[in-house]
Amino acid sequence: MPIATEAQFTEVYRAQYEDVLRFVRRRAHPMNVDDVVGETFLAAWRRRGEVPEDARPWLFGTARNLMLNANRGMRRQSALVVHIGRTATVDAHDPTDGVDSRLELVEAWQALAAADQEVLALHVWEDLTAKEAARVLGCTRASYSMRLTRAKRRLAGQLGHAGAESAALSLSTR
């Protein structure tokens, strides 16, 4: 059922604002985050009759398209940067434990194409199902699943044998 009333829109806004904000923060330049999030919800308001009941993937897709349109003249890579450092956890025992593997992961991540980064980010950071992620990217579920599988392989290849096992475990398909 599409959003028909102001109250329904307000409910969607309150329920999805933080997720959309996090989604955009991971991809857009900090100076552009508020504009992209605002334009995303403005588009949702204007097209409220088209917004599906499960609005989250639609909002992510809209935000993604806004970011891509805003950065058409720039390299695609800069429009889809994911800030790995923001999601880092610190080991309480020894802060230097795992630094080498984290640096290896950062290097492997940066070596990936932007399309691979985006597919993996939708899977890992946004915790979307294959169906939802496919809607964000505007493709079929099968196409998304194939892209995800290939992106995982390329990441594992960048990490080498030692990192391939841990990458495969942490990026298991939902």
XYZ file of N, CA and C in Angstrom:
522
model
N 0.842 -1.179 0.000
C 0.000 0.000 0.000
C 0.885 1.239 0.000
N 0.764 2.101 -0.988
C 1.591 3.302 -1.042
C 1.255 4.288 0.076
N 2.144 5.242 0.258
C 1.945 6.279 1.268
C 0.879 7.232 0.746
N -0.221 7.348 1.471
C -1.332 8.166 0.984
C -1.522 9.444 1.790
N -1.184 9.411 3.061
C -1.455 10.568 3.904
C -0.172 11.126 4.490
N -0.291 12.334 5.008
C 0.846 12.976 5.670
C 1.283 12.167 6.894
N 0.338 11.603 7.600
C 0.654 10.795 8.784
C 1.454 9.549 8.389
N 1.090 8.912 7.276
C 1.834 7.741 6.814
C 3.249 8.131 6.395
N 3.370 9.272 5.716
C 4.693 9.741 5.323
C 5.539 10.026 6.563
N 4.949 10.672 7.555
C 5.660 10.982 8.794
C 6.133 9.703 9.467
N 5.315 8.688 9.447
C 5.686 7.397 10.047
C 6.879 6.778 9.295
N 6.839 6.815 7.967
C 7.947 6.291 7.165
C 9.205 7.108 7.426
N 9.069 8.415 7.470
C 10.210 9.294 7.721
C 10.868 8.960 9.058
N 10.076 8.856 10.090
C 10.621 8.564 11.431
C 11.272 7.182 11.478
N 10.673 6.225 10.795
C 11.188 4.851 10.833
C 12.452 4.677 9.990
N 12.598 5.455 8.927
C 13.682 5.209 7.974
C 14.773 6.277 7.945
N 14.572 7.399 8.597
C 15.527 8.499 8.504
C 16.951 8.084 8.888
N 17.111 7.442 10.024
C 18.453 7.073 10.496
C 19.141 6.113 9.534
N 18.396 5.140 8.996
C 18.985 4.196 8.042
C 19.429 4.908 6.763
N 18.593 5.797 6.257
C 18.949 6.534 5.045
C 20.153 7.432 5.321
N 20.174 8.068 6.473
C 21.299 8.925 6.834
C 22.601 8.122 6.863
N 22.587 6.953 7.515
C 23.791 6.103 7.560
C 24.190 5.657 6.154
N 23.210 5.283 5.361
C 23.464 4.850 3.989
C 24.192 5.950 3.216
N 23.711 7.169 3.314
C 24.298 8.283 2.570
C 25.659 8.666 3.147
N 25.793 8.668 4.459
C 27.078 9.019 5.087
C 28.202 8.113 4.610
N 27.897 6.854 4.354
C 28.915 5.901 3.920
C 29.332 6.131 2.478
N 28.569 6.905 1.735
C 28.821 7.022 0.305
C 29.097 8.437 -0.191
N 28.592 9.425 0.487
C 28.683 10.788 -0.024
C 29.699 11.608 0.760
N 30.162 12.655 0.142
C 31.044 13.610 0.815
C 30.266 14.204 1.992
N 30.909 14.377 3.145
C 30.199 14.888 4.330
C 29.412 16.175 4.083
N 29.900 17.020 3.194
C 29.189 18.271 2.923
C 27.888 18.047 2.151
N 27.736 16.885 1.523
C 26.563 16.615 0.697
C 25.513 15.749 1.386
N 25.837 15.200 2.536
C 24.963 14.225 3.188
C 23.576 14.791 3.455
N 23.495 15.921 4.115
C 22.186 16.492 4.464
C 21.351 16.787 3.228
N 22.000 17.291 2.165
C 21.268 17.590 0.931
C 20.695 16.323 0.304
N 21.502 15.273 0.246
C 21.048 14.027 -0.371
C 19.909 13.420 0.436
N 20.045 13.385 1.746
C 18.983 12.822 2.593
C 17.703 13.651 2.446
N 17.835 14.965 2.477
C 16.666 15.832 2.315
C 15.988 15.637 0.968
N 16.792 15.558 -0.100
C 16.230 15.356 -1.428
C 15.582 13.978 -1.559
N 16.133 12.994 -0.857
C 15.554 11.651 -0.887
C 14.145 11.672 -0.311
N 13.989 12.308 0.838
C 12.652 12.350 1.447
C 11.721 13.311 0.709
N 12.277 14.332 0.080
C 11.454 15.202 -0.757
C 10.898 14.401 -1.942
N 11.752 13.581 -2.546
C 11.294 12.725 -3.645
C 10.230 11.741 -3.152
N 10.417 11.213 -1.952
C 9.430 10.286 -1.386
C 8.098 10.996 -1.174
N 8.151 12.236 -0.727
C 6.918 12.999 -0.516
C 6.230 13.268 -1.849
N 6.999 13.718 -2.824
C 6.426 14.045 -4.122
C 5.879 12.818 -4.841
N 6.519 11.671 -4.621
C 6.125 10.447 -5.313
C 5.528 9.437 -4.328
N 4.890 9.944 -3.292
C 4.407 9.070 -2.215
C 3.446 8.000 -2.702
N 2.767 8.229 -3.782
C 1.886 7.205 -4.333
C 2.649 6.036 -4.947
N 3.947 6.216 -5.219
C 4.773 5.168 -5.824
C 5.645 4.454 -4.802
N 5.779 4.999 -3.600
C 6.642 4.408 -2.589
C 5.974 3.142 -2.050
N 6.649 2.004 -2.145
C 6.028 0.763 -1.665
C 5.934 0.724 -0.147
N 5.182 -0.242 0.348
C 5.005 -0.384 1.793
C 6.346 -0.577 2.497
N 7.221 -1.400 1.912
C 8.578 -1.572 2.436
C 9.427 -0.487 1.783
N 9.460 0.690 2.395
C 10.053 1.881 1.782
C 11.575 1.914 1.818
N 12.195 1.160 2.709
C 13.652 1.247 2.902
C 14.443 1.035 1.599
N 14.239 -0.064 0.870
C 14.998 -0.221 -0.380
C 14.700 0.880 -1.395
N 13.458 1.325 -1.454
C 13.103 2.406 -2.378
C 13.860 3.672 -2.015
N 13.898 3.990 -0.722
C 14.622 5.183 -0.277
C 16.115 5.064 -0.553
N 16.694 3.881 -0.289
C 18.112 3.665 -0.587
C 18.372 3.850 -2.082
N 17.505 3.290 -2.904
C 17.664 3.426 -4.350
C 17.562 4.875 -4.795
N 16.633 5.601 -4.224
C 16.474 7.015 -4.557
C 17.704 7.808 -4.129
N 18.182 7.561 -2.907
C 19.385 8.254 -2.425
C 20.576 7.921 -3.308
N 20.691 6.674 -3.678
C 21.795 6.245 -4.547
C 21.737 6.984 -5.885
N 20.572 7.030 -6.491
C 20.430 7.723 -7.774
C 20.733 9.212 -7.648
N 20.315 9.817 -6.550
C 20.621 11.235 -6.337
C 22.124 11.464 -6.240
N 22.810 10.580 -5.524
C 24.266 10.718 -5.394
C 24.953 10.530 -6.736
N 24.495 9.543 -7.507
C 25.105 9.314 -8.817
C 24.864 10.495 -9.749
N 23.672 11.039 -9.715
C 23.364 12.195 -10.562
C 24.178 13.418 -10.154
N 24.368 13.608 -8.845
C 25.117 14.778 -8.357
C 26.593 14.702 -8.721
N 27.077 13.502 -8.927
C 28.509 13.323 -9.193
C 28.797 12.819 -10.599
N 27.933 13.106 -11.527
C 28.094 12.597 -12.891
C 29.427 12.985 -13.508
N 29.941 14.146 -13.233
C 31.197 14.607 -13.810
C 32.432 14.054 -13.123
N 32.249 13.468 -11.940
C 33.392 12.939 -11.194
C 33.543 11.450 -11.457
N 34.638 10.950 -11.062
C 34.837 9.509 -11.159
C 33.828 8.807 -10.262
N 33.316 7.705 -10.716
C 32.321 6.943 -9.957
C 32.872 6.531 -8.602
N 34.128 6.262 -8.545
C 34.742 5.842 -7.287
C 34.509 6.862 -6.180
N 34.672 8.124 -6.456
C 34.523 9.133 -5.415
C 33.079 9.272 -4.942
N 32.108 8.887 -5.785
C 30.700 8.985 -5.388
C 30.271 7.841 -4.479
N 31.069 6.762 -4.438
C 30.642 5.583 -3.704
C 31.639 5.141 -2.629
N 32.393 6.070 -2.089
C 33.377 5.718 -1.074
C 32.682 5.219 0.185
N 33.174 4.145 0.729
C 32.647 3.616 1.978
C 33.736 3.781 3.016
N 33.404 4.436 4.102
C 34.383 4.732 5.133
C 34.541 3.541 6.077
N 35.533 2.711 5.789
C 35.759 1.503 6.575
C 36.110 1.852 8.018
N 36.850 2.890 8.196
C 37.286 3.259 9.545
C 36.153 3.533 10.511
N 34.984 3.951 10.019
C 33.857 4.258 10.903
C 33.220 3.015 11.505
N 33.439 1.894 10.866
C 32.811 0.670 11.346
C 33.779 -0.198 12.130
N 34.951 0.319 12.378
C 35.982 -0.467 13.043
C 35.666 -0.663 14.522
N 36.058 -1.803 15.015
C 35.946 -2.068 16.448
C 37.344 -2.173 17.024
N 37.489 -1.814 18.267
C 38.789 -1.844 18.920
C 38.836 -3.032 19.875
N 39.916 -3.790 19.806
C 40.107 -4.922 20.699
C 40.474 -4.392 22.082
N 39.727 -4.816 23.100
C 39.943 -4.313 24.456
C 41.261 -4.789 25.044
N 41.785 -5.921 24.574
C 43.007 -6.466 25.153
C 44.251 -5.790 24.616
N 44.413 -5.772 23.332
C 45.596 -5.172 22.730
C 45.172 -4.432 21.466
N 45.264 -3.118 21.481
C 44.791 -2.351 20.328
C 45.560 -2.645 19.041
N 46.734 -3.256 19.142
C 47.487 -3.536 17.925
C 47.139 -4.881 17.306
N 46.388 -5.713 18.043
C 45.960 -6.990 17.476
C 45.089 -6.732 16.255
N 45.384 -7.410 15.202
C 44.564 -7.320 14.001
C 44.851 -6.137 13.103
N 45.820 -5.303 13.449
C 46.111 -4.131 12.627
C 46.553 -4.557 11.236
N 47.412 -5.554 11.166
C 47.891 -6.013 9.862
C 46.739 -6.501 8.986
N 45.851 -7.294 9.570
C 44.741 -7.812 8.768
C 43.779 -6.694 8.372
N 43.591 -5.723 9.261
C 42.725 -4.577 8.919
C 43.327 -3.750 7.805
N 44.637 -3.522 7.871
C 45.302 -2.766 6.807
C 45.217 -3.521 5.482
N 45.359 -4.841 5.553
C 45.234 -5.662 4.355
C 43.818 -5.563 3.792
N 42.815 -5.576 4.682
C 41.432 -5.454 4.240
C 41.170 -4.090 3.606
N 41.677 -3.035 4.216
C 41.497 -1.685 3.658
C 42.137 -1.607 2.272
N 43.332 -2.128 2.152
C 44.024 -2.104 0.866
C 43.255 -2.915 -0.177
N 42.764 -4.090 0.214
C 41.994 -4.922 -0.708
C 40.700 -4.221 -1.113
N 40.040 -3.592 -0.140
C 38.791 -2.859 -0.418
C 39.036 -1.741 -1.424
N 40.091 -0.981 -1.212
C 40.380 0.148 -2.095
C 40.756 -0.302 -3.502
N 41.256 -1.527 -3.627
C 41.621 -2.049 -4.941
C 40.401 -2.532 -5.731
N 39.279 -2.713 -5.059
C 38.065 -3.168 -5.741
C 37.454 -2.045 -6.570
N 36.758 -2.440 -7.609
C 35.998 -1.476 -8.401
C 34.844 -0.936 -7.555
N 34.397 0.243 -7.884
C 33.300 0.872 -7.140
C 32.047 0.006 -7.152
N 31.767 -0.656 -8.267
C 30.580 -1.513 -8.348
C 30.675 -2.669 -7.358
N 31.874 -3.257 -7.219
C 32.062 -4.341 -6.249
C 31.914 -3.819 -4.826
N 32.456 -2.649 -4.555
C 32.326 -2.047 -3.226
C 30.861 -1.836 -2.883
N 30.102 -1.344 -3.842
C 28.694 -1.050 -3.588
C 27.901 -2.318 -3.295
N 28.121 -3.357 -4.084
C 27.405 -4.620 -3.872
C 27.735 -5.193 -2.500
N 29.011 -5.196 -2.140
C 29.414 -5.719 -0.835
C 28.870 -4.854 0.305
N 28.872 -3.550 0.131
C 28.370 -2.652 1.168
C 26.880 -2.852 1.409
N 26.114 -3.039 0.352
C 24.682 -3.288 0.517
C 24.452 -4.579 1.301
N 25.297 -5.547 1.063
C 25.176 -6.849 1.731
C 25.640 -6.781 3.184
N 26.815 -6.206 3.413
C 27.429 -6.248 4.747
C 26.959 -5.100 5.630
N 27.125 -3.861 5.177
C 26.828 -2.716 6.038
C 25.345 -2.394 6.114
N 24.656 -2.488 4.996
C 23.238 -2.125 5.000
C 22.357 -3.303 5.395
N 22.920 -4.511 5.386
C 22.219 -5.721 5.818
C 20.912 -5.931 5.047
N 20.975 -5.680 3.736
C 19.800 -5.878 2.900
C 19.746 -7.317 2.407
N 18.558 -7.810 2.212
C 18.403 -9.114 1.575
C 18.756 -8.957 0.100
N 18.934 -10.075 -0.577
C 19.260 -10.026 -2.006
C 18.148 -9.324 -2.783
N 16.913 -9.575 -2.401
C 15.776 -8.951 -3.090
C 15.795 -7.424 -2.892
N 16.039 -6.991 -1.661
C 16.064 -5.550 -1.371
C 17.239 -4.873 -2.071
N 18.416 -5.497 -2.023
C 19.600 -4.917 -2.662
C 19.404 -4.831 -4.173
N 18.758 -5.831 -4.747
C 18.484 -5.806 -6.180
C 17.596 -4.615 -6.536
N 16.627 -4.322 -5.673
C 15.773 -3.149 -5.917
C 16.567 -1.861 -5.830
N 17.508 -1.781 -4.884
C 18.348 -0.583 -4.757
C 19.149 -0.370 -6.036
N 19.700 -1.446 -6.587
C 20.540 -1.354 -7.778
C 19.747 -1.334 -9.078
N 18.455 -1.624 -8.983
C 17.624 -1.622 -10.184
C 17.886 -2.821 -11.083
N 18.146 -3.979 -10.478
C 18.393 -5.187 -11.253
C 17.594 -6.341 -10.657
N 17.711 -7.510 -11.264
C 17.003 -8.673 -10.743
C 17.753 -9.250 -9.551
N 17.057 -10.071 -8.778
C 17.690 -10.731 -7.637
C 18.821 -11.635 -8.114
N 18.596 -12.343 -9.203
C 19.624 -13.239 -9.743
C 20.861 -12.455 -10.171
N 20.646 -11.315 -10.802
C 21.767 -10.477 -11.230
C 22.550 -9.963 -10.021
N 21.819 -9.500 -9.000
C 22.486 -9.038 -7.791
C 23.290 -10.167 -7.145
N 22.702 -11.346 -7.042
C 23.392 -12.481 -6.418
C 24.675 -12.823 -7.166
N 24.630 -12.767 -8.490
C 25.831 -13.036 -9.289
C 26.871 -11.950 -9.053
N 26.442 -10.685 -9.018
C 27.381 -9.587 -8.749
C 28.034 -9.753 -7.384
N 27.229 -10.142 -6.385
C 27.744 -10.331 -5.036
C 28.767 -11.462 -5.002
N 28.449 -12.556 -5.655
C 29.380 -13.690 -5.690
C 30.697 -13.284 -6.336
N 30.627 -12.583 -7.433
C 31.844 -12.147 -8.126
C 32.632 -11.138 -7.286
N 31.925 -10.231 -6.619
C 32.606 -9.242 -5.773
C 33.321 -9.928 -4.612
N 32.681 -10.926 -4.022
C 33.313 -11.676 -2.937
C 34.584 -12.365 -3.428
N 34.507 -12.954 -4.612
C 35.687 -13.631 -5.181
C 36.815 -12.641 -5.418
N 36.470 -11.478 -5.952
C 37.518 -10.483 -6.219
C 38.127 -9.971 -4.917
N 37.309 -9.764 -3.894
C 37.840 -9.340 -2.596
C 38.742 -10.425 -2.015
N 38.288 -11.656 -2.085
C 39.101 -12.764 -1.585
C 40.412 -12.856 -2.359
N 40.357 -12.620 -3.658
C 41.583 -12.624 -4.469
C 42.540 -11.518 -4.064
N 41.995 -10.355 -3.731
C 42.826 -9.241 -3.276
C 43.468 -9.548 -1.933
N 42.740 -10.274 -1.091
C 43.246 -10.594 0.237
C 44.256 -11.728 0.210
N 44.261 -12.529 -0.823
C 45.161 -13.671 -0.883
C 44.592 -14.826 -0.091
N 45.353 -15.910 0.011
C 44.873 -17.119 0.682
C 44.539 -16.903 2.140
N 45.355 -16.186 2.876
C 45.138 -16.011 4.317
C 43.843 -15.259 4.586
N 43.593 -14.234 3.813
C 42.397 -13.442 4.042
C 41.162 -13.991 3.372
N 41.331 -14.901 2.415
C 40.196 -15.411 1.670
C 39.222 -16.168 2.564
N 39.742 -16.967 3.482
C 38.868 -17.731 4.358
C 38.054 -16.822 5.262
N 38.714 -15.815 5.869
C 37.978 -14.925 6.764
C 36.989 -14.070 5.991
N 37.342 -13.659 4.781
C 36.416 -12.869 3.967
C 35.205 -13.700 3.587
N 35.441 -14.955 3.225
C 34.334 -15.823 2.851
C 33.397 -16.056 4.024
N 33.951 -16.201 5.227
C 33.120 -16.416 6.407
C 32.316 -15.177 6.757
N 32.945 -14.024 6.695
C 32.263 -12.809 7.115
C 31.303 -12.280 6.044
N 31.423 -12.747 4.821
C 30.553 -12.270 3.751
C 29.634 -13.371 3.250
N 29.236 -14.275 4.126
C 28.370 -15.365 3.688
C 27.052 -14.807 3.173
N 26.514 -15.436 2.154
C 25.289 -14.968 1.512
C 24.086 -15.205 2.421
N 23.199 -14.232 2.466
C 21.964 -14.347 3.251
C 20.936 -15.064 2.433
